[in-house]
PDB file of C-alpha atoms in Angstrom:
ATOM      1  CA  GLN Z  63      19.759  -0.443   0.238  1.00 71.00           C
ATOM      2  CA  LYS Z  64      15.973  -0.171   0.159  1.00 82.00           C
ATOM      3  CA  GLU Z  65      14.079  -3.442   0.112  1.00 90.00           C
ATOM      4  CA  VAL Z  66      12.069  -2.367  -2.950  1.00 93.00           C
ATOM      5  CA  GLU Z  67      12.979   0.317  -5.475  1.00 93.00           C
ATOM      6  CA  GLN Z  68      10.735   1.722  -8.165  1.00 93.00           C
ATOM      7  CA  ASP Z  69      11.093   4.466 -10.739  1.00 86.00           C
ATOM      8  CA  PRO Z  70       8.588   7.201  -9.787  1.00 80.00           C
ATOM      9  CA  GLY Z  71       7.895   8.331 -13.349  1.00 83.00           C
ATOM     10  CA  PRO Z  72       5.663   9.902 -14.482  1.00 91.00           C
ATOM     11  CA  LEU Z  73       5.336   7.674 -17.511  1.00 95.00           C
ATOM     12  CA  SER Z  74       3.250   9.165 -20.302  1.00 96.00           C
ATOM     13  CA  VAL Z  75       2.038   6.998 -23.203  1.00 97.00           C
ATOM     14  CA  PRO Z  76      -0.603   7.209 -25.942  1.00 97.00           C
ATOM     15  CA  GLU Z  77      -3.693   5.047 -25.804  1.00 97.00           C
ATOM     16  CA  GLY Z  78      -3.040   1.558 -27.153  1.00 97.00           C
ATOM     17  CA  ALA Z  79       0.635   1.490 -26.177  1.00 97.00           C
ATOM     18  CA  ILE Z  80       2.290  -1.349 -24.291  1.00 97.00           C
ATOM     19  CA  VAL Z  81       3.405  -0.195 -20.879  1.00 97.00           C
ATOM     20  CA  SER Z  82       6.215  -1.704 -18.838  1.00 96.00           C
ATOM     21  CA  LEU Z  83       6.498  -0.882 -15.131  1.00 96.00           C
ATOM     22  CA  ASN Z  84       9.417  -2.197 -13.120  1.00 95.00           C
ATOM     23  CA  CYS Z  85      10.779  -2.661  -9.632  1.00 96.00           C
ATOM     24  CA  THR Z  86      13.866  -4.205  -8.118  1.00 96.00           C
ATOM     25  CA  TYR Z  87      14.080  -5.844  -4.719  1.00 94.00           C
ATOM     26  CA  SER Z  88      16.972  -6.632  -2.439  1.00 93.00           C
ATOM     27  CA  ASN Z  89      16.325  -9.967  -0.712  1.00 90.00           C
ATOM     28  CA  SER Z  90      16.364 -13.181  -2.720  1.00 88.00           C
ATOM     29  CA  ALA Z  91      14.283 -14.864   0.002  1.00 88.00           C
ATOM     30  CA  PHE Z  92      11.151 -12.884  -0.888  1.00 89.00           C
ATOM     31  CA  GLN Z  93       8.504 -15.140  -2.413  1.00 89.00           C
ATOM     32  CA  TYR Z  94       5.325 -13.094  -2.902  1.00 91.00           C
ATOM     33  CA  PHE Z  95       5.206 -10.085  -5.182  1.00 94.00           C
ATOM     34  CA  MET Z  96       2.267  -7.793  -5.771  1.00 95.00           C
ATOM     35  CA  TRP Z  97       1.133  -4.893  -7.881  1.00 97.00           C
ATOM     36  CA  TYR Z  98      -1.324  -2.389  -6.465  1.00 97.00           C
ATOM     37  CA  ARG Z  99      -3.102   0.295  -8.459  1.00 98.00           C
ATOM     38  CA  GLN Z 100      -3.990   3.622  -6.877  1.00 97.00           C
ATOM     39  CA  TYR Z 101      -6.265   6.151  -8.507  1.00 97.00           C
ATOM     40  CA  SER Z 102      -5.933   9.790  -7.542  1.00 94.00           C
ATOM     41  CA  ARG Z 103      -7.183  10.497  -4.017  1.00 93.00           C
ATOM     42  CA  LYS Z 104      -8.088   6.842  -3.437  1.00 95.00           C
ATOM     43  CA  GLY Z 105      -6.562   3.974  -1.504  1.00 96.00           C
ATOM     44  CA  PRO Z 106      -4.447   1.349  -3.291  1.00 97.00           C
ATOM     45  CA  GLU Z 107      -6.159  -1.790  -4.590  1.00 96.00           C
ATOM     46  CA  LEU Z 108      -4.520  -5.116  -5.365  1.00 95.00           C
ATOM     47  CA  LEU Z 109      -4.174  -5.649  -9.097  1.00 96.00           C
ATOM     48  CA  MET Z 110      -2.173  -8.885  -9.258  1.00 93.00           C
ATOM     49  CA  TYR Z 111       0.152 -11.040  -7.249  1.00 91.00           C
ATOM     50  CA  THR Z 112       2.709 -13.679  -8.212  1.00 91.00           C
ATOM     51  CA  TYR Z 113       4.439 -16.366  -6.221  1.00 88.00           C
ATOM     52  CA  SER Z 114       8.141 -16.999  -6.806  1.00 84.00           C
ATOM     53  CA  SER Z 115       9.309 -16.732 -10.413  1.00 81.00           C
ATOM     54  CA  GLY Z 116       7.409 -16.673 -13.660  1.00 82.00           C
ATOM     55  CA  ASN Z 117       4.529 -14.896 -15.324  1.00 89.00           C
ATOM     56  CA  LYS Z 118       0.911 -14.381 -14.445  1.00 93.00           C
ATOM     57  CA  GLU Z 119      -1.629 -12.997 -16.866  1.00 95.00           C
ATOM     58  CA  ASP Z 120      -4.987 -11.361 -16.205  1.00 94.00           C
ATOM     59  CA  GLY Z 121      -6.639  -9.810 -19.224  1.00 96.00           C
ATOM     60  CA  ARG Z 122      -4.443  -6.989 -20.490  1.00 97.00           C
ATOM     61  CA  PHE Z 123      -2.123  -7.230 -17.488  1.00 97.00           C
ATOM     62  CA  THR Z 124       0.898  -9.500 -17.087  1.00 97.00           C
ATOM     63  CA  ALA Z 125       3.033  -9.672 -13.959  1.00 96.00           C
ATOM     64  CA  GLN Z 126       6.514 -11.102 -14.249  1.00 95.00           C
ATOM     65  CA  VAL Z 127       9.140 -11.969 -11.646  1.00 94.00           C
ATOM     66  CA  ASP Z 128      12.767 -12.690 -12.459  1.00 92.00           C
ATOM     67  CA  LYS Z 129      14.305 -13.969  -9.235  1.00 90.00           C
ATOM     68  CA  SER Z 130      17.770 -14.310 -10.754  1.00 91.00           C
ATOM     69  CA  SER Z 131      17.952 -10.550 -11.254  1.00 92.00           C
ATOM     70  CA  LYS Z 132      15.484  -9.633  -8.455  1.00 93.00           C
ATOM     71  CA  TYR Z 133      13.331  -7.801 -10.935  1.00 94.00           C
ATOM     72  CA  ILE Z 134       9.533  -7.377 -10.918  1.00 95.00           C
ATOM     73  CA  SER Z 135       7.608  -6.174 -13.966  1.00 96.00           C
ATOM     74  CA  LEU Z 136       4.042  -5.298 -14.833  1.00 97.00           C
ATOM     75  CA  PHE Z 137       3.071  -5.126 -18.503  1.00 97.00           C
ATOM     76  CA  ILE Z 138      -0.125  -3.484 -19.698  1.00 97.00           C
ATOM     77  CA  ARG Z 139      -1.236  -4.243 -23.248  1.00 97.00           C
ATOM     78  CA  ASP Z 140      -3.512  -1.952 -25.240  1.00 97.00           C
ATOM     79  CA  SER Z 141      -3.352   0.693 -22.524  1.00 97.00           C
ATOM     80  CA  GLN Z 142      -6.478   2.755 -21.921  1.00 97.00           C
ATOM     81  CA  PRO Z 143      -7.008   6.209 -20.415  1.00 97.00           C
ATOM     82  CA  SER Z 144      -8.741   4.422 -17.527  1.00 97.00           C
ATOM     83  CA  ASP Z 145      -5.359   2.800 -16.727  1.00 97.00           C
ATOM     84  CA  SER Z 146      -4.025   6.218 -15.707  1.00 97.00           C
ATOM     85  CA  ALA Z 147      -3.089   5.764 -12.062  1.00 97.00           C
ATOM     86  CA  THR Z 148      -0.123   5.193  -9.797  1.00 96.00           C
ATOM     87  CA  TYR Z 149       1.140   1.606  -9.756  1.00 97.00           C
ATOM     88  CA  LEU Z 150       2.908   0.348  -6.646  1.00 97.00           C
ATOM     89  CA  CYS Z 151       4.895  -2.842  -6.472  1.00 96.00           C
ATOM     90  CA  ALA Z 152       5.032  -4.621  -3.123  1.00 95.00           C
ATOM     91  CA  VAL Z 153       6.816  -7.591  -1.636  1.00 94.00           C
ATOM     92  CA  ASN Z 154       5.807  -9.727   1.297  1.00 91.00           C
ATOM     93  CA  THR Z 155       8.890  -9.594   3.501  1.00 88.00           C
ATOM     94  CA  GLY Z 156       7.671 -12.279   5.876  1.00 79.00           C
ATOM     95  CA  PHE Z 157       5.820 -12.003   9.177  1.00 73.00           C
ATOM     96  CA  GLN Z 158       2.885 -10.855   7.006  1.00 75.00           C
ATOM     97  CA  LYS Z 159       4.387  -7.439   6.331  1.00 87.00           C
ATOM     98  CA  LEU Z 160       4.400  -5.745   2.960  1.00 92.00           C
ATOM     99  CA  VAL Z 161       7.027  -3.309   1.752  1.00 93.00           C
ATOM    100  CA  PHE Z 162       5.934  -1.021  -1.065  1.00 95.00           C
ATOM    101  CA  GLY Z 163       7.823   0.695  -3.823  1.00 94.00           C
ATOM    102  CA  THR Z 164       7.393   4.439  -4.148  1.00 94.00           C
ATOM    103  CA  GLY Z 165       4.941   4.012  -7.039  1.00 94.00           C
ATOM    104  CA  THR Z 166       5.084   4.905 -10.726  1.00 95.00           C
ATOM    105  CA  ARG Z 167       2.562   7.409 -12.003  1.00 95.00           C
ATOM    106  CA  LEU Z 168       1.162   6.372 -15.404  1.00 96.00           C
ATOM    107  CA  LEU Z 169      -0.661   8.732 -17.740  1.00 97.00           C
ATOM    108  CA  VAL Z 170      -2.412   7.278 -20.818  1.00 97.00           C
ATOM    109  CA  SER Z 171      -3.564   9.941 -23.203  1.00 97.00           C
ATOM    110  CA  PRO Z 172      -6.461   9.404 -25.661  1.00 95.00           C
TER     111      PRO Z 172
ATOM    112  CA  ILE F 197     -20.717  -0.196   5.683  1.00 54.00           C
ATOM    113  CA  ALA F 198     -18.575  -2.429   3.536  1.00 72.00           C
ATOM    114  CA  GLY F 199     -14.809  -2.583   3.646  1.00 93.00           C
ATOM    115  CA  ILE F 200     -12.766  -0.021   5.506  1.00 97.00           C
ATOM    116  CA  THR F 201     -13.828   3.435   6.546  1.00 96.00           C
ATOM    117  CA  GLN F 202     -11.587   6.221   7.774  1.00 98.00           C
ATOM    118  CA  ALA F 203     -12.420   9.490   9.466  1.00 97.00           C
ATOM    119  CA  PRO F 204     -11.941  12.333   9.043  1.00 97.00           C
ATOM    120  CA  THR F 205     -11.452  12.609   5.283  1.00 97.00           C
ATOM    121  CA  SER F 206      -9.169  15.573   5.794  1.00 97.00           C
ATOM    122  CA  GLN F 207      -8.004  17.737   8.668  1.00 97.00           C
ATOM    123  CA  ILE F 208      -5.919  20.828   9.245  1.00 97.00           C
ATOM    124  CA  LEU F 209      -4.306  20.745  12.655  1.00 96.00           C
ATOM    125  CA  ALA F 210      -2.215  23.188  14.654  1.00 97.00           C
ATOM    126  CA  ALA F 211       1.182  21.923  15.732  1.00 97.00           C
ATOM    127  CA  GLY F 212       1.163  20.586  19.275  1.00 97.00           C
ATOM    128  CA  ARG F 213      -2.459  19.436  19.152  1.00 97.00           C
ATOM    129  CA  ARG F 214      -3.540  15.878  19.766  1.00 97.00           C
ATOM    130  CA  MET F 215      -5.351  14.079  16.969  1.00 97.00           C
ATOM    131  CA  THR F 216      -6.904  10.650  16.549  1.00 98.00           C
ATOM    132  CA  LEU F 217      -7.507   9.182  13.127  1.00 98.00           C
ATOM    133  CA  ARG F 218     -10.242   6.584  13.099  1.00 98.00           C
ATOM    134  CA  CYS F 219     -10.353   3.339  11.141  1.00 98.00           C
ATOM    135  CA  THR F 220     -13.087   0.701  11.108  1.00 97.00           C
ATOM    136  CA  GLN F 221     -13.387  -2.471   9.061  1.00 97.00           C
ATOM    137  CA  ASP F 222     -16.332  -4.826   8.743  1.00 96.00           C
ATOM    138  CA  MET F 223     -14.597  -7.762   7.049  1.00 94.00           C
ATOM    139  CA  ARG F 224     -13.584  -9.482  10.314  1.00 94.00           C
ATOM    140  CA  HIS F 225      -9.959  -9.346   9.243  1.00 95.00           C
ATOM    141  CA  ASN F 226      -7.509 -10.262  11.977  1.00 94.00           C
ATOM    142  CA  ALA F 227      -4.731  -7.858  10.929  1.00 95.00           C
ATOM    143  CA  MET F 228      -4.798  -4.078  10.555  1.00 97.00           C
ATOM    144  CA  TYR F 229      -2.201  -1.546   9.524  1.00 97.00           C
ATOM    145  CA  TRP F 230      -1.522   2.176   9.397  1.00 98.00           C
ATOM    146  CA  TYR F 231       0.583   3.662   6.606  1.00 98.00           C
ATOM    147  CA  ARG F 232       1.582   7.158   5.681  1.00 98.00           C
ATOM    148  CA  GLN F 233       2.099   8.111   2.042  1.00 97.00           C
ATOM    149  CA  ASP F 234       4.437  10.925   1.090  1.00 95.00           C
ATOM    150  CA  LEU F 235       5.581  12.065  -2.335  1.00 88.00           C
ATOM    151  CA  GLY F 236       8.803  10.348  -3.284  1.00 85.00           C
ATOM    152  CA  LEU F 237       8.718   8.074  -0.250  1.00 88.00           C
ATOM    153  CA  GLY F 238       5.753   5.887  -1.041  1.00 89.00           C
ATOM    154  CA  LEU F 239       3.756   3.982   1.559  1.00 94.00           C
ATOM    155  CA  ARG F 240       5.513   3.481   4.865  1.00 95.00           C
ATOM    156  CA  LEU F 241       4.201   1.329   7.680  1.00 95.00           C
ATOM    157  CA  ILE F 242       3.621   3.162  10.961  1.00 97.00           C
ATOM    158  CA  HIS F 243       2.065   0.509  13.213  1.00 97.00           C
ATOM    159  CA  TYR F 244       0.289  -2.773  12.752  1.00 96.00           C
ATOM    160  CA  SER F 245      -1.816  -5.235  14.696  1.00 96.00           C
ATOM    161  CA  ASN F 246      -1.931  -8.949  13.961  1.00 94.00           C
ATOM    162  CA  THR F 247      -4.923  -9.542  16.205  1.00 95.00           C
ATOM    163  CA  ALA F 248      -7.105  -7.707  18.688  1.00 95.00           C
ATOM    164  CA  GLY F 249      -5.138  -6.841  21.804  1.00 95.00           C
ATOM    165  CA  THR F 250      -1.716  -6.796  20.133  1.00 96.00           C
ATOM    166  CA  THR F 251       0.164  -4.086  18.249  1.00 97.00           C
ATOM    167  CA  GLY F 252       3.612  -3.685  16.737  1.00 95.00           C
ATOM    168  CA  LYS F 253       5.868  -0.971  15.399  1.00 96.00           C
ATOM    169  CA  GLY F 254       6.462  -0.465  11.719  1.00 94.00           C
ATOM    170  CA  GLU F 255       9.087   1.504   9.860  1.00 93.00           C
ATOM    171  CA  VAL F 256       8.128   5.000  11.116  1.00 96.00           C
ATOM    172  CA  PRO F 257       6.399   4.671  14.526  1.00 97.00           C
ATOM    173  CA  ASP F 258       7.815   7.721  16.334  1.00 97.00           C
ATOM    174  CA  GLY F 259       5.179  10.267  17.329  1.00 97.00           C
ATOM    175  CA  TYR F 260       2.301   7.837  16.778  1.00 98.00           C
ATOM    176  CA  SER F 261       0.447   5.375  18.961  1.00 98.00           C
ATOM    177  CA  VAL F 262      -2.263   2.797  18.261  1.00 98.00           C
ATOM    178  CA  SER F 263      -4.608   0.539  20.123  1.00 97.00           C
ATOM    179  CA  ARG F 264      -6.630  -2.504  19.099  1.00 97.00           C
ATOM    180  CA  ALA F 265      -9.371  -3.047  21.645  1.00 97.00           C
ATOM    181  CA  ASN F 266     -11.516  -5.106  19.259  1.00 97.00           C
ATOM    182  CA  THR F 267     -11.363  -6.685  15.808  1.00 96.00           C
ATOM    183  CA  ASP F 268     -13.001  -3.854  13.903  1.00 97.00           C
ATOM    184  CA  ASP F 269     -11.348  -0.644  15.136  1.00 98.00           C
ATOM    185  CA  PHE F 270      -7.750   0.529  14.924  1.00 98.00           C
ATOM    186  CA  PRO F 271      -7.336   4.215  15.846  1.00 98.00           C
ATOM    187  CA  LEU F 272      -4.081   6.085  15.256  1.00 98.00           C
ATOM    188  CA  THR F 273      -3.187   8.876  17.684  1.00 98.00           C
ATOM    189  CA  LEU F 274      -0.755  11.728  17.217  1.00 98.00           C
ATOM    190  CA  ALA F 275      -0.050  12.872  20.761  1.00 95.00           C
ATOM    191  CA  SER F 276       1.483  16.221  19.820  1.00 97.00           C
ATOM    192  CA  ALA F 277       1.381  16.869  16.082  1.00 97.00           C
ATOM    193  CA  VAL F 278       4.393  18.289  14.241  1.00 97.00           C
ATOM    194  CA  PRO F 279       4.546  19.654  10.670  1.00 97.00           C
ATOM    195  CA  SER F 280       6.550  16.607   9.484  1.00 97.00           C
ATOM    196  CA  GLN F 281       3.466  14.525  10.173  1.00 98.00           C
ATOM    197  CA  THR F 282       1.690  16.255   7.301  1.00 98.00           C
ATOM    198  CA  SER F 283       0.808  13.352   5.047  1.00 98.00           C
ATOM    199  CA  VAL F 284      -1.928  11.128   3.683  1.00 98.00           C
ATOM    200  CA  TYR F 285      -2.706   8.329   6.116  1.00 98.00           C
ATOM    201  CA  PHE F 286      -4.093   4.999   4.988  1.00 98.00           C
ATOM    202  CA  CYS F 287      -5.550   2.285   7.135  1.00 98.00           C
ATOM    203  CA  ALA F 288      -5.541  -1.267   5.773  1.00 97.00           C
ATOM    204  CA  SER F 289      -6.652  -4.697   6.871  1.00 96.00           C
ATOM    205  CA  SER F 290      -6.006  -8.280   5.851  1.00 94.00           C
ATOM    206  CA  ASP F 291      -6.957 -11.811   6.778  1.00 92.00           C
ATOM    207  CA  THR F 292      -3.546 -13.386   7.246  1.00 87.00           C
ATOM    208  CA  ARG F 293      -5.197 -16.712   8.099  1.00 86.00           C
ATOM    209  CA  LYS F 294      -6.565 -17.011   4.546  1.00 82.00           C
ATOM    210  CA  SER F 295      -4.098 -15.131   2.353  1.00 78.00           C
ATOM    211  CA  SER F 296      -0.562 -16.493   2.181  1.00 77.00           C
ATOM    212  CA  TYR F 297       0.560 -13.422   0.259  1.00 79.00           C
ATOM    213  CA  ASN F 298      -1.236 -11.059   2.651  1.00 83.00           C
ATOM    214  CA  GLU F 299      -3.582  -9.124   0.387  1.00 89.00           C
ATOM    215  CA  GLN F 300      -4.235  -5.872   2.164  1.00 93.00           C
ATOM    216  CA  PHE F 301      -7.423  -3.851   1.673  1.00 95.00           C
ATOM    217  CA  PHE F 302      -7.059  -0.109   2.023  1.00 97.00           C
ATOM    218  CA  GLY F 303      -9.361   2.617   3.234  1.00 97.00           C
ATOM    219  CA  PRO F 304      -9.876   5.892   1.346  1.00 96.00           C
ATOM    220  CA  GLY F 305      -7.261   7.776   3.357  1.00 97.00           C
ATOM    221  CA  THR F 306      -7.110  10.821   5.636  1.00 98.00           C
ATOM    222  CA  ARG F 307      -5.304  13.922   4.415  1.00 98.00           C
ATOM    223  CA  LEU F 308      -3.677  15.593   7.408  1.00 98.00           C
ATOM    224  CA  THR F 309      -1.991  18.984   7.352  1.00 98.00           C
ATOM    225  CA  VAL F 310      -0.110  20.129  10.436  1.00 98.00           C
ATOM    226  CA  LEU F 311       0.656  23.835  10.541  1.00 96.00           C
TER     227      LEU F 311
END
């Protein structure tokens, strides 16, 4: 079983829609969970991180971790065309290493 | 420069040739990483270095070598390139002394095609 699994998409939505991006992970010991955003032909950039369970909000973005089901979610409210990118979830597996999901490509059309 | 730079931006290489991808950071981060990104497989760790003078193997190290002679530079060498090494390569760095969750900062990537 992979340590992190993510639906590759693509996910296509109209501008203004609420977007839900999801990942599952395998090890209940993982504590730090991250979402990176990657624009086309660019390197990934950290969008948000959460520690343990719960929600974290930053503007239109909310990151959620459900440790009971080993589920990570990123919600985008009022999605904009500028949100079109690939979103990668990542977990810190310990020893300062990150394991990334395969990424979900999001397309927001005007 | 600010952040991480990688060179070259792209390269087409004949199979069997030796190639070194360069990576330099100016943030004085202690840790550096090399990933490859392939469609459907995501980012996979090739090698990493927690501090100058030390390196370690990641998930897909075969066919690659690294060195970390100083804090700023972390070159990745393909000794004898093969077509399966066609990929986009990203260098990243982090300050593991400050970030408990290990925020990694990525370079712009090198697109490598091995024919």
